[in-house]
Amino acid sequence: GERSRLMLDVGGHRAEQRTRLVALAESSIAEVKERGEALSLDPMSAFERKVVHDVVAAAGLTSESEGAEPQRRVVILPA
């Protein structure tokens, strides 16, 4: 009856993935700030989208998810 949230990180894969996603988010944020236009990223899993949303929020911008699984993607919006 009780749910548990267990995350495994075999061989550091999840940590490497998070690092890659943070870099993608940061470069995408810079592009949005430079162009002043929304940017839609490639489809991602829920975990990947959460990482990107967190980085975008920390940078002071907003983002939203759009589409339906498995094609759900993050859109980063200009300030």
JSON list of N, CA, C and O in Angstrom, two decimals, residues 16-75:
[
{"chain": "A", "resi": 16, "resn": "GLU", "atom": "N", "xyz": [25.57, 11.73, -14.87]},
{"chain": "A", "resi": 16, "resn": "GLU", "atom": "CA", "xyz": [26.08, 12.23, -16.16]},
{"chain": "A", "resi": 16, "resn": "GLU", "atom": "C", "xyz": [24.96, 12.82, -16.99]},
{"chain": "A", "resi": 16, "resn": "GLU", "atom": "O", "xyz": [25.14, 13.86, -17.64]},
{"chain": "A", "resi": 17, "resn": "GLN", "atom": "N", "xyz": [23.81, 12.16, -16.97]},
{"chain": "A", "resi": 17, "resn": "GLN", "atom": "CA", "xyz": [22.66, 12.65, -17.72]},
{"chain": "A", "resi": 17, "resn": "GLN", "atom": "C", "xyz": [22.22, 14.01, -17.17]},
{"chain": "A", "resi": 17, "resn": "GLN", "atom": "O", "xyz": [21.92, 14.93, -17.93]},
{"chain": "A", "resi": 18, "resn": "ARG", "atom": "N", "xyz": [22.19, 14.14, -15.84]},
{"chain": "A", "resi": 18, "resn": "ARG", "atom": "CA", "xyz": [21.82, 15.41, -15.22]},
{"chain": "A", "resi": 18, "resn": "ARG", "atom": "C", "xyz": [22.80, 16.51, -15.65]},
{"chain": "A", "resi": 18, "resn": "ARG", "atom": "O", "xyz": [22.38, 17.63, -15.99]},
{"chain": "A", "resi": 19, "resn": "THR", "atom": "N", "xyz": [24.09, 16.22, -15.64]},
{"chain": "A", "resi": 19, "resn": "THR", "atom": "CA", "xyz": [25.11, 17.20, -16.04]},
{"chain": "A", "resi": 19, "resn": "THR", "atom": "C", "xyz": [24.89, 17.64, -17.49]},
{"chain": "A", "resi": 19, "resn": "THR", "atom": "O", "xyz": [24.96, 18.83, -17.80]},
{"chain": "A", "resi": 20, "resn": "ARG", "atom": "N", "xyz": [24.61, 16.67, -18.35]},
{"chain": "A", "resi": 20, "resn": "ARG", "atom": "CA", "xyz": [24.36, 16.97, -19.76]},
{"chain": "A", "resi": 20, "resn": "ARG", "atom": "C", "xyz": [23.11, 17.84, -19.92]},
{"chain": "A", "resi": 20, "resn": "ARG", "atom": "O", "xyz": [23.10, 18.81, -20.69]},
{"chain": "A", "resi": 21, "resn": "LEU", "atom": "N", "xyz": [22.07, 17.54, -19.15]},
{"chain": "A", "resi": 21, "resn": "LEU", "atom": "CA", "xyz": [20.83, 18.29, -19.23]},
{"chain": "A", "resi": 21, "resn": "LEU", "atom": "C", "xyz": [20.99, 19.72, -18.71]},
{"chain": "A", "resi": 21, "resn": "LEU", "atom": "O", "xyz": [20.42, 20.66, -19.27]},
{"chain": "A", "resi": 22, "resn": "VAL", "atom": "N", "xyz": [21.76, 19.88, -17.64]},
{"chain": "A", "resi": 22, "resn": "VAL", "atom": "CA", "xyz": [22.02, 21.22, -17.11]},
{"chain": "A", "resi": 22, "resn": "VAL", "atom": "C", "xyz": [22.75, 22.06, -18.17]},
{"chain": "A", "resi": 22, "resn": "VAL", "atom": "O", "xyz": [22.40, 23.23, -18.40]},
{"chain": "A", "resi": 23, "resn": "ALA", "atom": "N", "xyz": [23.73, 21.48, -18.83]},
{"chain": "A", "resi": 23, "resn": "ALA", "atom": "CA", "xyz": [24.46, 22.20, -19.88]},
{"chain": "A", "resi": 23, "resn": "ALA", "atom": "C", "xyz": [23.53, 22.56, -21.04]},
{"chain": "A", "resi": 23, "resn": "ALA", "atom": "O", "xyz": [23.59, 23.69, -21.57]},
{"chain": "A", "resi": 24, "resn": "LEU", "atom": "N", "xyz": [22.66, 21.63, -21.44]},
{"chain": "A", "resi": 24, "resn": "LEU", "atom": "CA", "xyz": [21.69, 21.90, -22.50]},
{"chain": "A", "resi": 24, "resn": "LEU", "atom": "C", "xyz": [20.76, 23.03, -22.09]},
{"chain": "A", "resi": 24, "resn": "LEU", "atom": "O", "xyz": [20.51, 23.96, -22.88]},
{"chain": "A", "resi": 25, "resn": "ALA", "atom": "N", "xyz": [20.27, 22.98, -20.88]},
{"chain": "A", "resi": 25, "resn": "ALA", "atom": "CA", "xyz": [19.36, 24.01, -20.39]},
{"chain": "A", "resi": 25, "resn": "ALA", "atom": "C", "xyz": [20.05, 25.37, -20.37]},
{"chain": "A", "resi": 25, "resn": "ALA", "atom": "O", "xyz": [19.47, 26.38, -20.80]},
{"chain": "A", "resi": 26, "resn": "GLU", "atom": "N", "xyz": [21.28, 25.41, -19.88]},
{"chain": "A", "resi": 26, "resn": "GLU", "atom": "CA", "xyz": [22.00, 26.69, -19.80]},
{"chain": "A", "resi": 26, "resn": "GLU", "atom": "C", "xyz": [22.26, 27.29, -21.17]},
{"chain": "A", "resi": 26, "resn": "GLU", "atom": "O", "xyz": [22.09, 28.49, -21.38]},
{"chain": "A", "resi": 27, "resn": "SER", "atom": "N", "xyz": [22.64, 26.47, -22.14]},
{"chain": "A", "resi": 27, "resn": "SER", "atom": "CA", "xyz": [22.87, 27.00, -23.49]},
{"chain": "A", "resi": 27, "resn": "SER", "atom": "C", "xyz": [21.54, 27.42, -24.14]},
{"chain": "A", "resi": 27, "resn": "SER", "atom": "O", "xyz": [21.49, 28.42, -24.86]},
{"chain": "A", "resi": 28, "resn": "SER", "atom": "N", "xyz": [20.48, 26.70, -23.85]},
{"chain": "A", "resi": 28, "resn": "SER", "atom": "CA", "xyz": [19.16, 27.05, -24.39]},
{"chain": "A", "resi": 28, "resn": "SER", "atom": "C", "xyz": [18.66, 28.35, -23.77]},
{"chain": "A", "resi": 28, "resn": "SER", "atom": "O", "xyz": [18.07, 29.19, -24.46]},
{"chain": "A", "resi": 29, "resn": "ILE", "atom": "N", "xyz": [18.89, 28.54, -22.48]},
{"chain": "A", "resi": 29, "resn": "ILE", "atom": "CA", "xyz": [18.51, 29.78, -21.80]},
{"chain": "A", "resi": 29, "resn": "ILE", "atom": "C", "xyz": [19.25, 30.96, -22.42]},
{"chain": "A", "resi": 29, "resn": "ILE", "atom": "O", "xyz": [18.65, 32.00, -22.69]},
{"chain": "A", "resi": 30, "resn": "ALA", "atom": "N", "xyz": [20.53, 30.79, -22.68]},
{"chain": "A", "resi": 30, "resn": "ALA", "atom": "CA", "xyz": [21.31, 31.87, -23.30]},
{"chain": "A", "resi": 30, "resn": "ALA", "atom": "C", "xyz": [20.75, 32.21, -24.68]},
{"chain": "A", "resi": 30, "resn": "ALA", "atom": "O", "xyz": [20.65, 33.39, -25.04]},
{"chain": "A", "resi": 31, "resn": "GLU", "atom": "N", "xyz": [20.35, 31.19, -25.42]},
{"chain": "A", "resi": 31, "resn": "GLU", "atom": "CA", "xyz": [19.78, 31.42, -26.76]},
{"chain": "A", "resi": 31, "resn": "GLU", "atom": "C", "xyz": [18.45, 32.16, -26.66]},
{"chain": "A", "resi": 31, "resn": "GLU", "atom": "O", "xyz": [18.19, 33.09, -27.44]},
{"chain": "A", "resi": 32, "resn": "VAL", "atom": "N", "xyz": [17.61, 31.78, -25.72]},
{"chain": "A", "resi": 32, "resn": "VAL", "atom": "CA", "xyz": [16.32, 32.45, -25.53]},
{"chain": "A", "resi": 32, "resn": "VAL", "atom": "C", "xyz": [16.53, 33.90, -25.14]},
{"chain": "A", "resi": 32, "resn": "VAL", "atom": "O", "xyz": [15.86, 34.80, -25.67]},
{"chain": "A", "resi": 33, "resn": "LYS", "atom": "N", "xyz": [17.47, 34.17, -24.25]},
{"chain": "A", "resi": 33, "resn": "LYS", "atom": "CA", "xyz": [17.75, 35.54, -23.83]},
{"chain": "A", "resi": 33, "resn": "LYS", "atom": "C", "xyz": [18.29, 36.37, -24.99]},
{"chain": "A", "resi": 33, "resn": "LYS", "atom": "O", "xyz": [17.93, 37.53, -25.15]},
{"chain": "A", "resi": 34, "resn": "GLU", "atom": "N", "xyz": [19.14, 35.76, -25.81]},
{"chain": "A", "resi": 34, "resn": "GLU", "atom": "CA", "xyz": [19.74, 36.47, -26.93]},
{"chain": "A", "resi": 34, "resn": "GLU", "atom": "C", "xyz": [18.70, 36.79, -28.00]},
{"chain": "A", "resi": 34, "resn": "GLU", "atom": "O", "xyz": [18.66, 37.91, -28.52]},
{"chain": "A", "resi": 35, "resn": "ARG", "atom": "N", "xyz": [17.89, 35.82, -28.36]},
{"chain": "A", "resi": 35, "resn": "ARG", "atom": "CA", "xyz": [16.92, 35.98, -29.44]},
{"chain": "A", "resi": 35, "resn": "ARG", "atom": "C", "xyz": [15.61, 36.62, -28.99]},
{"chain": "A", "resi": 35, "resn": "ARG", "atom": "O", "xyz": [14.87, 37.15, -29.81]},
{"chain": "A", "resi": 36, "resn": "GLY", "atom": "N", "xyz": [15.27, 36.45, -27.71]},
{"chain": "A", "resi": 36, "resn": "GLY", "atom": "CA", "xyz": [14.00, 36.97, -27.23]},
{"chain": "A", "resi": 36, "resn": "GLY", "atom": "C", "xyz": [12.80, 36.18, -27.72]},
{"chain": "A", "resi": 36, "resn": "GLY", "atom": "O", "xyz": [11.68, 36.68, -27.74]},
{"chain": "A", "resi": 37, "resn": "GLU", "atom": "N", "xyz": [13.03, 34.94, -28.12]},
{"chain": "A", "resi": 37, "resn": "GLU", "atom": "CA", "xyz": [11.96, 34.08, -28.63]},
{"chain": "A", "resi": 37, "resn": "GLU", "atom": "C", "xyz": [11.93, 32.77, -27.85]},
{"chain": "A", "resi": 37, "resn": "GLU", "atom": "O", "xyz": [12.96, 32.30, -27.38]},
{"chain": "A", "resi": 38, "resn": "ALA", "atom": "N", "xyz": [10.74, 32.17, -27.78]},
{"chain": "A", "resi": 38, "resn": "ALA", "atom": "CA", "xyz": [10.60, 30.88, -27.11]},
{"chain": "A", "resi": 38, "resn": "ALA", "atom": "C", "xyz": [11.39, 29.81, -27.87]},
{"chain": "A", "resi": 38, "resn": "ALA", "atom": "O", "xyz": [11.58, 29.91, -29.09]},
{"chain": "A", "resi": 39, "resn": "LEU", "atom": "N", "xyz": [11.87, 28.83, -27.14]},
{"chain": "A", "resi": 39, "resn": "LEU", "atom": "CA", "xyz": [12.66, 27.75, -27.73]},
{"chain": "A", "resi": 39, "resn": "LEU", "atom": "C", "xyz": [12.07, 26.41, -27.28]},
{"chain": "A", "resi": 39, "resn": "LEU", "atom": "O", "xyz": [11.93, 26.17, -26.09]},
{"chain": "A", "resi": 40, "resn": "SER", "atom": "N", "xyz": [11.75, 25.56, -28.24]},
{"chain": "A", "resi": 40, "resn": "SER", "atom": "CA", "xyz": [11.21, 24.24, -27.95]},
{"chain": "A", "resi": 40, "resn": "SER", "atom": "C", "xyz": [12.33, 23.21, -28.06]},
{"chain": "A", "resi": 40, "resn": "SER", "atom": "O", "xyz": [13.03, 23.16, -29.08]},
{"chain": "A", "resi": 41, "resn": "LEU", "atom": "N", "xyz": [12.51, 22.41, -27.02]},
{"chain": "A", "resi": 41, "resn": "LEU", "atom": "CA", "xyz": [13.56, 21.40, -27.00]},
{"chain": "A", "resi": 41, "resn": "LEU", "atom": "C", "xyz": [13.02, 20.08, -27.53]},
{"chain": "A", "resi": 41, "resn": "LEU", "atom": "O", "xyz": [11.81, 19.90, -27.70]},
{"chain": "A", "resi": 42, "resn": "ASP", "atom": "N", "xyz": [13.90, 19.14, -27.78]},
{"chain": "A", "resi": 42, "resn": "ASP", "atom": "CA", "xyz": [13.51, 17.82, -28.23]},
{"chain": "A", "resi": 42, "resn": "ASP", "atom": "C", "xyz": [12.71, 17.10, -27.15]},
{"chain": "A", "resi": 42, "resn": "ASP", "atom": "O", "xyz": [12.85, 17.42, -25.96]},
{"chain": "A", "resi": 43, "resn": "PRO", "atom": "N", "xyz": [11.91, 16.12, -27.52]},
{"chain": "A", "resi": 43, "resn": "PRO", "atom": "CA", "xyz": [11.14, 15.35, -26.52]},
{"chain": "A", "resi": 43, "resn": "PRO", "atom": "C", "xyz": [12.05, 14.75, -25.46]},
{"chain": "A", "resi": 43, "resn": "PRO", "atom": "O", "xyz": [13.18, 14.34, -25.74]},
{"chain": "A", "resi": 44, "resn": "MET", "atom": "N", "xyz": [11.53, 14.70, -24.21]},
{"chain": "A", "resi": 44, "resn": "MET", "atom": "CA", "xyz": [12.31, 14.21, -23.07]},
{"chain": "A", "resi": 44, "resn": "MET", "atom": "C", "xyz": [11.41, 13.41, -22.15]},
{"chain": "A", "resi": 44, "resn": "MET", "atom": "O", "xyz": [10.19, 13.57, -22.15]},
{"chain": "A", "resi": 45, "resn": "SER", "atom": "N", "xyz": [12.06, 12.61, -21.31]},
{"chain": "A", "resi": 45, "resn": "SER", "atom": "CA", "xyz": [11.34, 11.88, -20.27]},
{"chain": "A", "resi": 45, "resn": "SER", "atom": "C", "xyz": [10.95, 12.86, -19.15]},
{"chain": "A", "resi": 45, "resn": "SER", "atom": "O", "xyz": [11.44, 14.00, -19.10]},
{"chain": "A", "resi": 46, "resn": "ALA", "atom": "N", "xyz": [10.10, 12.42, -18.25]},
{"chain": "A", "resi": 46, "resn": "ALA", "atom": "CA", "xyz": [9.68, 13.26, -17.14]},
{"chain": "A", "resi": 46, "resn": "ALA", "atom": "C", "xyz": [10.87, 13.70, -16.29]},
{"chain": "A", "resi": 46, "resn": "ALA", "atom": "O", "xyz": [10.97, 14.86, -15.87]},
{"chain": "A", "resi": 47, "resn": "PHE", "atom": "N", "xyz": [11.80, 12.79, -16.01]},
{"chain": "A", "resi": 47, "resn": "PHE", "atom": "CA", "xyz": [13.00, 13.12, -15.24]},
{"chain": "A", "resi": 47, "resn": "PHE", "atom": "C", "xyz": [13.80, 14.22, -15.95]},
{"chain": "A", "resi": 47, "resn": "PHE", "atom": "O", "xyz": [14.22, 15.20, -15.32]},
{"chain": "A", "resi": 48, "resn": "GLU", "atom": "N", "xyz": [14.00, 14.07, -17.24]},
{"chain": "A", "resi": 48, "resn": "GLU", "atom": "CA", "xyz": [14.77, 15.04, -18.00]},
{"chain": "A", "resi": 48, "resn": "GLU", "atom": "C", "xyz": [14.08, 16.41, -18.01]},
{"chain": "A", "resi": 48, "resn": "GLU", "atom": "O", "xyz": [14.74, 17.44, -17.82]},
{"chain": "A", "resi": 49, "resn": "ARG", "atom": "N", "xyz": [12.77, 16.42, -18.21]},
{"chain": "A", "resi": 49, "resn": "ARG", "atom": "CA", "xyz": [12.04, 17.68, -18.21]},
{"chain": "A", "resi": 49, "resn": "ARG", "atom": "C", "xyz": [12.12, 18.38, -16.86]},
{"chain": "A", "resi": 49, "resn": "ARG", "atom": "O", "xyz": [12.31, 19.60, -16.80]},
{"chain": "A", "resi": 50, "resn": "LYS", "atom": "N", "xyz": [12.04, 17.63, -15.78]},
{"chain": "A", "resi": 50, "resn": "LYS", "atom": "CA", "xyz": [12.13, 18.20, -14.43]},
{"chain": "A", "resi": 50, "resn": "LYS", "atom": "C", "xyz": [13.48, 18.90, -14.22]},
{"chain": "A", "resi": 50, "resn": "LYS", "atom": "O", "xyz": [13.54, 20.01, -13.69]},
{"chain": "A", "resi": 51, "resn": "VAL", "atom": "N", "xyz": [14.55, 18.27, -14.65]},
{"chain": "A", "resi": 51, "resn": "VAL", "atom": "CA", "xyz": [15.88, 18.88, -14.52]},
{"chain": "A", "resi": 51, "resn": "VAL", "atom": "C", "xyz": [15.92, 20.20, -15.28]},
{"chain": "A", "resi": 51, "resn": "VAL", "atom": "O", "xyz": [16.37, 21.23, -14.76]},
{"chain": "A", "resi": 52, "resn": "VAL", "atom": "N", "xyz": [15.43, 20.20, -16.51]},
{"chain": "A", "resi": 52, "resn": "VAL", "atom": "CA", "xyz": [15.46, 21.42, -17.34]},
{"chain": "A", "resi": 52, "resn": "VAL", "atom": "C", "xyz": [14.58, 22.50, -16.72]},
{"chain": "A", "resi": 52, "resn": "VAL", "atom": "O", "xyz": [15.00, 23.66, -16.62]},
{"chain": "A", "resi": 53, "resn": "HIS", "atom": "N", "xyz": [13.37, 22.15, -16.28]},
{"chain": "A", "resi": 53, "resn": "HIS", "atom": "CA", "xyz": [12.48, 23.14, -15.65]},
{"chain": "A", "resi": 53, "resn": "HIS", "atom": "C", "xyz": [13.15, 23.78, -14.44]},
{"chain": "A", "resi": 53, "resn": "HIS", "atom": "O", "xyz": [13.05, 24.99, -14.24]},
{"chain": "A", "resi": 54, "resn": "ASP", "atom": "N", "xyz": [13.84, 22.98, -13.64]},
{"chain": "A", "resi": 54, "resn": "ASP", "atom": "CA", "xyz": [14.52, 23.51, -12.44]},
{"chain": "A", "resi": 54, "resn": "ASP", "atom": "C", "xyz": [15.62, 24.51, -12.81]},
{"chain": "A", "resi": 54, "resn": "ASP", "atom": "O", "xyz": [15.76, 25.55, -12.17]},
{"chain": "A", "resi": 55, "resn": "VAL", "atom": "N", "xyz": [16.41, 24.21, -13.83]},
{"chain": "A", "resi": 55, "resn": "VAL", "atom": "CA", "xyz": [17.49, 25.10, -14.26]},
{"chain": "A", "resi": 55, "resn": "VAL", "atom": "C", "xyz": [16.91, 26.39, -14.83]},
{"chain": "A", "resi": 55, "resn": "VAL", "atom": "O", "xyz": [17.40, 27.49, -14.54]},
{"chain": "A", "resi": 56, "resn": "VAL", "atom": "N", "xyz": [15.85, 26.27, -15.62]},
{"chain": "A", "resi": 56, "resn": "VAL", "atom": "CA", "xyz": [15.21, 27.45, -16.20]},
{"chain": "A", "resi": 56, "resn": "VAL", "atom": "C", "xyz": [14.66, 28.36, -15.10]},
{"chain": "A", "resi": 56, "resn": "VAL", "atom": "O", "xyz": [14.86, 29.57, -15.13]},
{"chain": "A", "resi": 57, "resn": "ALA", "atom": "N", "xyz": [13.99, 27.78, -14.11]},
{"chain": "A", "resi": 57, "resn": "ALA", "atom": "CA", "xyz": [13.44, 28.56, -13.00]},
{"chain": "A", "resi": 57, "resn": "ALA", "atom": "C", "xyz": [14.55, 29.26, -12.22]},
{"chain": "A", "resi": 57, "resn": "ALA", "atom": "O", "xyz": [14.40, 30.43, -11.84]},
{"chain": "A", "resi": 58, "resn": "ALA", "atom": "N", "xyz": [15.65, 28.57, -11.99]},
{"chain": "A", "resi": 58, "resn": "ALA", "atom": "CA", "xyz": [16.78, 29.15, -11.26]},
{"chain": "A", "resi": 58, "resn": "ALA", "atom": "C", "xyz": [17.39, 30.33, -12.03]},
{"chain": "A", "resi": 58, "resn": "ALA", "atom": "O", "xyz": [17.94, 31.25, -11.41]},
{"chain": "A", "resi": 59, "resn": "ALA", "atom": "N", "xyz": [17.25, 30.32, -13.36]},
{"chain": "A", "resi": 59, "resn": "ALA", "atom": "CA", "xyz": [17.78, 31.41, -14.18]},
{"chain": "A", "resi": 59, "resn": "ALA", "atom": "C", "xyz": [16.80, 32.58, -14.29]},
{"chain": "A", "resi": 59, "resn": "ALA", "atom": "O", "xyz": [17.09, 33.58, -14.93]},
{"chain": "A", "resi": 60, "resn": "GLY", "atom": "N", "xyz": [15.62, 32.43, -13.69]},
{"chain": "A", "resi": 60, "resn": "GLY", "atom": "CA", "xyz": [14.66, 33.52, -13.69]},
{"chain": "A", "resi": 60, "resn": "GLY", "atom": "C", "xyz": [13.73, 33.54, -14.89]},
{"chain": "A", "resi": 60, "resn": "GLY", "atom": "O", "xyz": [13.00, 34.51, -15.08]},
{"chain": "A", "resi": 61, "resn": "LEU", "atom": "N", "xyz": [13.73, 32.49, -15.69]},
{"chain": "A", "resi": 61, "resn": "LEU", "atom": "CA", "xyz": [12.82, 32.40, -16.83]},
{"chain": "A", "resi": 61, "resn": "LEU", "atom": "C", "xyz": [11.72, 31.39, -16.50]},
{"chain": "A", "resi": 61, "resn": "LEU", "atom": "O", "xyz": [11.75, 30.73, -15.47]},
{"chain": "A", "resi": 62, "resn": "THR", "atom": "N", "xyz": [10.77, 31.27, -17.40]},
{"chain": "A", "resi": 62, "resn": "THR", "atom": "CA", "xyz": [9.71, 30.28, -17.22]},
{"chain": "A", "resi": 62, "resn": "THR", "atom": "C", "xyz": [9.77, 29.26, -18.35]},
{"chain": "A", "resi": 62, "resn": "THR", "atom": "O", "xyz": [10.28, 29.54, -19.44]},
{"chain": "A", "resi": 63, "resn": "SER", "atom": "N", "xyz": [9.23, 28.10, -18.06]},
{"chain": "A", "resi": 63, "resn": "SER", "atom": "CA", "xyz": [9.17, 27.04, -19.06]},
{"chain": "A", "resi": 63, "resn": "SER", "atom": "C", "xyz": [7.88, 26.27, -18.85]},
{"chain": "A", "resi": 63, "resn": "SER", "atom": "O", "xyz": [7.26, 26.35, -17.78]},
{"chain": "A", "resi": 64, "resn": "GLU", "atom": "N", "xyz": [7.50, 25.56, -19.87]},
{"chain": "A", "resi": 64, "resn": "GLU", "atom": "CA", "xyz": [6.31, 24.72, -19.78]},
{"chain": "A", "resi": 64, "resn": "GLU", "atom": "C", "xyz": [6.54, 23.47, -20.61]},
{"chain": "A", "resi": 64, "resn": "GLU", "atom": "O", "xyz": [7.38, 23.46, -21.50]},
{"chain": "A", "resi": 65, "resn": "SER", "atom": "N", "xyz": [5.80, 22.44, -20.27]},
{"chain": "A", "resi": 65, "resn": "SER", "atom": "CA", "xyz": [5.84, 21.21, -21.06]},
{"chain": "A", "resi": 65, "resn": "SER", "atom": "C", "xyz": [4.64, 21.20, -21.98]},
{"chain": "A", "resi": 65, "resn": "SER", "atom": "O", "xyz": [3.55, 21.63, -21.60]},
{"chain": "A", "resi": 66, "resn": "GLU", "atom": "N", "xyz": [4.85, 20.73, -23.20]},
{"chain": "A", "resi": 66, "resn": "GLU", "atom": "CA", "xyz": [3.73, 20.62, -24.12]},
{"chain": "A", "resi": 66, "resn": "GLU", "atom": "C", "xyz": [3.86, 19.35, -24.93]},
{"chain": "A", "resi": 66, "resn": "GLU", "atom": "O", "xyz": [4.95, 18.78, -25.05]},
{"chain": "A", "resi": 67, "resn": "GLY", "atom": "N", "xyz": [2.74, 18.92, -25.46]},
{"chain": "A", "resi": 67, "resn": "GLY", "atom": "CA", "xyz": [2.71, 17.68, -26.23]},
{"chain": "A", "resi": 67, "resn": "GLY", "atom": "C", "xyz": [2.28, 16.52, -25.35]},
{"chain": "A", "resi": 67, "resn": "GLY", "atom": "O", "xyz": [2.03, 16.66, -24.16]},
{"chain": "A", "resi": 68, "resn": "ALA", "atom": "N", "xyz": [2.18, 15.36, -25.96]},
{"chain": "A", "resi": 68, "resn": "ALA", "atom": "CA", "xyz": [1.77, 14.15, -25.26]},
{"chain": "A", "resi": 68, "resn": "ALA", "atom": "C", "xyz": [2.91, 13.14, -25.30]},
{"chain": "A", "resi": 68, "resn": "ALA", "atom": "O", "xyz": [3.70, 13.11, -26.26]},
{"chain": "A", "resi": 69, "resn": "GLU", "atom": "N", "xyz": [3.00, 12.33, -24.26]},
{"chain": "A", "resi": 69, "resn": "GLU", "atom": "CA", "xyz": [4.03, 11.29, -24.22]},
{"chain": "A", "resi": 69, "resn": "GLU", "atom": "C", "xyz": [3.89, 10.41, -25.45]},
{"chain": "A", "resi": 69, "resn": "GLU", "atom": "O", "xyz": [2.80, 10.17, -25.89]},
{"chain": "A", "resi": 70, "resn": "PRO", "atom": "N", "xyz": [4.91, 9.95, -26.04]},
{"chain": "A", "resi": 70, "resn": "PRO", "atom": "CA", "xyz": [6.32, 10.13, -25.69]},
{"chain": "A", "resi": 70, "resn": "PRO", "atom": "C", "xyz": [6.97, 11.35, -26.34]},
{"chain": "A", "resi": 70, "resn": "PRO", "atom": "O", "xyz": [8.17, 11.49, -26.33]},
{"chain": "A", "resi": 71, "resn": "GLN", "atom": "N", "xyz": [6.17, 12.24, -26.90]},
{"chain": "A", "resi": 71, "resn": "GLN", "atom": "CA", "xyz": [6.70, 13.42, -27.59]},
{"chain": "A", "resi": 71, "resn": "GLN", "atom": "C", "xyz": [6.60, 14.69, -26.75]},
{"chain": "A", "resi": 71, "resn": "GLN", "atom": "O", "xyz": [6.66, 15.79, -27.29]},
{"chain": "A", "resi": 72, "resn": "ARG", "atom": "N", "xyz": [6.46, 14.54, -25.44]},
{"chain": "A", "resi": 72, "resn": "ARG", "atom": "CA", "xyz": [6.34, 15.72, -24.56]},
{"chain": "A", "resi": 72, "resn": "ARG", "atom": "C", "xyz": [7.69, 16.43, -24.50]},
{"chain": "A", "resi": 72, "resn": "ARG", "atom": "O", "xyz": [8.73, 15.80, -24.36]},
{"chain": "A", "resi": 73, "resn": "ARG", "atom": "N", "xyz": [7.66, 17.73, -24.60]},
{"chain": "A", "resi": 73, "resn": "ARG", "atom": "CA", "xyz": [8.89, 18.53, -24.66]},
{"chain": "A", "resi": 73, "resn": "ARG", "atom": "C", "xyz": [8.80, 19.77, -23.79]},
{"chain": "A", "resi": 73, "resn": "ARG", "atom": "O", "xyz": [7.71, 20.19, -23.44]},
{"chain": "A", "resi": 74, "resn": "VAL", "atom": "N", "xyz": [9.93, 20.35, -23.50]},
{"chain": "A", "resi": 74, "resn": "VAL", "atom": "CA", "xyz": [10.01, 21.59, -22.73]},
{"chain": "A", "resi": 74, "resn": "VAL", "atom": "C", "xyz": [10.11, 22.76, -23.70]},
{"chain": "A", "resi": 74, "resn": "VAL", "atom": "O", "xyz": [10.85, 22.71, -24.69]},
{"chain": "A", "resi": 75, "resn": "VAL", "atom": "N", "xyz": [9.35, 23.81, -23.40]},
{"chain": "A", "resi": 75, "resn": "VAL", "atom": "CA", "xyz": [9.43, 25.06, -24.14]},
{"chain": "A", "resi": 75, "resn": "VAL", "atom": "C", "xyz": [9.91, 26.11, -23.15]},
{"chain": "A", "resi": 75, "resn": "VAL", "atom": "O", "xyz": [9.28, 26.32, -22.11]}
]
